[in-house]
Amino acid sequence: MMIFIRFLNNKQVEAIQRDASPGADWKAAPADFSWDKRYKLSGNAVTEMTSADLEGEHLASEKNMILETLLHEIQTFLTPSIGNSLAEIQKQTAHVQAATAALEGDEQARTSLTPLADIRGCSVEEVAIQILAQEAEKQRLLILCQAFQDRVALEIPGLETLEALQDYAETFRAQFQAAVGGDSGPPENAHESIEMSTSV
């Protein structure tokens, strides 16, 4: 039986023993093949991966893992801060529209905000201003998080060592937390549920 190797992006992903080639994606292993080693394609030649090759592969894997982790951390912060469901977005839009209309003197909008104003012990105008301030903060966070997501996706590919990658991740996390206010959770009242009349 012969040993055949399948490659992806010119790097070994699988090796099997067969009487004949399993298909066009498989190459015959070299005569000195070892199951303890990894192989690559150099042109049409199958050669052993060097230590530098293996280290580069490990670095690329770590880059992908840290990139996915940092993007997930940003999204985990962002979701409770701005909401992510269609119902939440529609409700937030209705709140902002009601607040804007109330400040412009719309009586129906003012009526819809009155119960919340009564609970908070403030005027309808103050409630409307609070809602608009909360919306402005959500938009600030959204833009900020998008900027951090773009930045990490651009910067991580250029890092050349595992140490640089780990240092980058620690620094990036600290800078992100400082930028969003030093708190891993949403800002106060950033995703508050506001009960309003269905007439809005």
XYZ file of C-alpha atoms in Angstrom:
200
model
C 0.000 0.000 0.000
C 1.051 3.557 -0.635
C 0.663 6.686 1.479
C -1.137 9.670 -0.012
C -1.338 13.199 1.370
C -4.074 15.761 0.833
C -3.125 19.433 0.941
C -5.016 22.652 1.588
C -3.280 25.921 0.752
C -0.198 23.785 0.026
C -0.132 22.372 3.584
C -0.885 18.837 4.699
C -4.341 18.311 6.169
C -4.653 14.536 5.874
C -2.643 11.404 5.101
C -3.973 7.916 4.365
C -2.837 4.537 3.115
C -4.402 3.267 -0.102
C -3.634 0.888 -2.944
C -4.207 3.754 -5.384
C -4.631 7.518 -5.267
C -8.012 8.553 -3.788
C -8.290 11.428 -6.263
C -6.759 14.455 -7.914
C -6.413 16.331 -4.611
C -4.025 13.705 -3.233
C -0.267 13.439 -3.751
C 1.968 10.433 -3.192
C 4.027 10.769 -0.018
C 7.833 10.866 -0.275
C 9.775 7.654 0.322
C 11.011 8.891 3.726
C 7.487 9.850 4.877
C 6.950 9.902 8.651
C 3.580 10.041 10.396
C 5.216 12.256 13.021
C 6.024 14.993 10.517
C 4.016 17.473 8.451
C 4.453 18.119 4.757
C 3.870 20.894 2.242
C 3.670 21.338 -1.496
C 6.492 23.265 -3.135
C 5.393 23.458 -6.733
C 4.571 19.810 -7.429
C 7.126 18.480 -4.933
C 6.091 17.163 -1.519
C 8.591 18.328 1.098
C 8.809 18.247 4.874
C 7.633 21.347 6.701
C 10.488 23.102 8.477
C 10.424 24.481 12.009
C 9.914 27.939 10.510
C 6.946 26.631 8.510
C 5.359 25.115 11.627
C 5.959 28.246 13.682
C 4.417 30.373 10.945
C 1.396 28.096 10.788
C 0.986 28.281 14.565
C 1.284 32.080 14.482
C -1.370 32.310 11.760
C -3.692 30.100 13.811
C -3.149 32.238 16.916
C -3.808 35.406 14.896
C -7.144 34.044 13.710
C -8.100 32.932 17.214
C -7.239 36.258 18.855
C -8.924 38.230 16.074
C -12.132 36.227 16.511
C -11.904 36.583 20.305
C -11.448 40.363 20.237
C -14.231 40.843 17.689
C -16.500 38.688 19.865
C -15.621 40.729 22.964
C -16.511 43.951 21.160
C -19.816 42.506 19.951
C -20.578 41.142 23.430
C -20.189 44.662 24.798
C -22.148 46.245 21.982
C -25.231 44.005 21.896
C -26.693 44.875 25.328
C -25.727 48.500 24.774
C -27.710 49.047 21.569
C -29.866 45.927 21.155
C -29.690 43.537 18.257
C -33.199 42.319 17.512
C -35.609 43.904 15.053
C -38.177 44.406 17.834
C -35.614 46.220 20.001
C -34.503 48.447 17.145
C -38.107 49.282 16.240
C -38.911 50.103 19.869
C -35.850 52.321 20.191
C -36.769 54.105 16.962
C -40.298 54.699 18.280
C -38.895 56.115 21.529
C -36.628 58.541 19.685
C -39.432 59.624 17.364
C -41.747 60.211 20.337
C -39.094 62.174 22.217
C -38.338 64.347 19.185
C -42.026 64.976 18.547
C -42.670 65.766 22.214
C -39.980 68.435 22.210
C -41.609 69.891 19.092
C -44.925 70.163 20.954
C -46.769 67.117 19.593
C -49.508 66.398 22.153
C -49.883 62.710 21.292
C -46.163 62.173 21.840
C -46.258 64.160 25.072
C -49.136 62.011 26.312
C -47.235 58.807 25.541
C -44.254 60.019 27.597
C -46.300 61.265 30.548
C -46.378 57.914 32.471
C -42.591 57.719 32.354
C -42.262 61.348 33.406
C -44.565 60.685 36.365
C -42.499 57.671 37.473
C -39.252 59.604 37.214
C -40.703 62.662 38.882
C -39.704 65.016 36.103
C -41.250 66.836 33.180
C -42.078 65.338 29.793
C -39.415 67.574 28.270
C -36.784 66.170 30.635
C -37.780 62.598 29.772
C -37.545 63.401 26.064
C -34.081 64.905 26.530
C -32.992 61.800 28.481
C -34.201 59.498 25.686
C -32.369 61.503 23.023
C -29.211 61.569 25.147
C -29.382 57.787 25.533
C -29.784 57.396 21.772
C -26.814 59.677 21.127
C -24.717 57.541 23.487
C -25.776 54.361 21.682
C -24.748 55.861 18.352
C -21.414 56.965 19.817
C -20.768 53.434 21.076
C -21.795 51.888 17.757
C -19.393 54.060 15.757
C -16.623 53.556 18.316
C -17.018 49.769 18.301
C -17.074 49.658 14.512
C -13.824 51.637 14.480
C -12.207 49.190 16.919
C -13.439 46.226 14.861
C -11.936 47.700 11.691
C -8.706 48.519 13.495
C -8.112 45.047 14.954
C -8.852 43.409 11.592
C -6.233 45.629 9.929
C -3.522 45.457 12.597
C -3.394 41.798 13.658
C -2.245 40.422 10.260
C 0.921 42.543 10.474
C 2.127 41.125 13.807
C 5.165 38.872 13.412
C 5.589 37.001 16.728
C 3.426 35.329 19.370
C 4.798 37.747 21.962
C 3.801 40.738 19.840
C 0.370 39.187 19.366
C -0.196 38.692 23.096
C 1.054 42.211 23.888
C -1.216 43.618 21.203
C -4.280 41.816 22.589
C -3.651 43.104 26.123
C -3.072 46.668 24.930
C -6.081 46.556 22.617
C -8.380 45.384 25.423
C -7.156 48.148 27.733
C -7.611 50.803 25.050
C -11.083 49.535 24.188
C -12.230 49.534 27.817
C -10.849 53.051 28.295
C -12.589 54.275 25.137
C -16.002 52.899 26.093
C -15.785 54.135 29.654
C -13.759 51.490 31.459
C -16.745 49.218 31.993
C -17.326 45.848 30.370
C -21.067 46.401 30.447
C -23.381 48.921 28.767
C -23.514 52.498 30.030
C -26.194 53.355 32.532
C -29.683 53.419 30.961
C -28.196 52.604 27.551
C -30.757 49.907 26.918
C -33.578 50.910 29.241
C -37.055 49.588 28.535
C -39.508 52.461 28.290
C -43.208 51.750 28.541
C -45.202 53.994 26.261
C -48.721 54.134 24.967
C -49.484 52.210 21.772
C -50.696 55.439 20.230
C -47.090 56.465 19.423
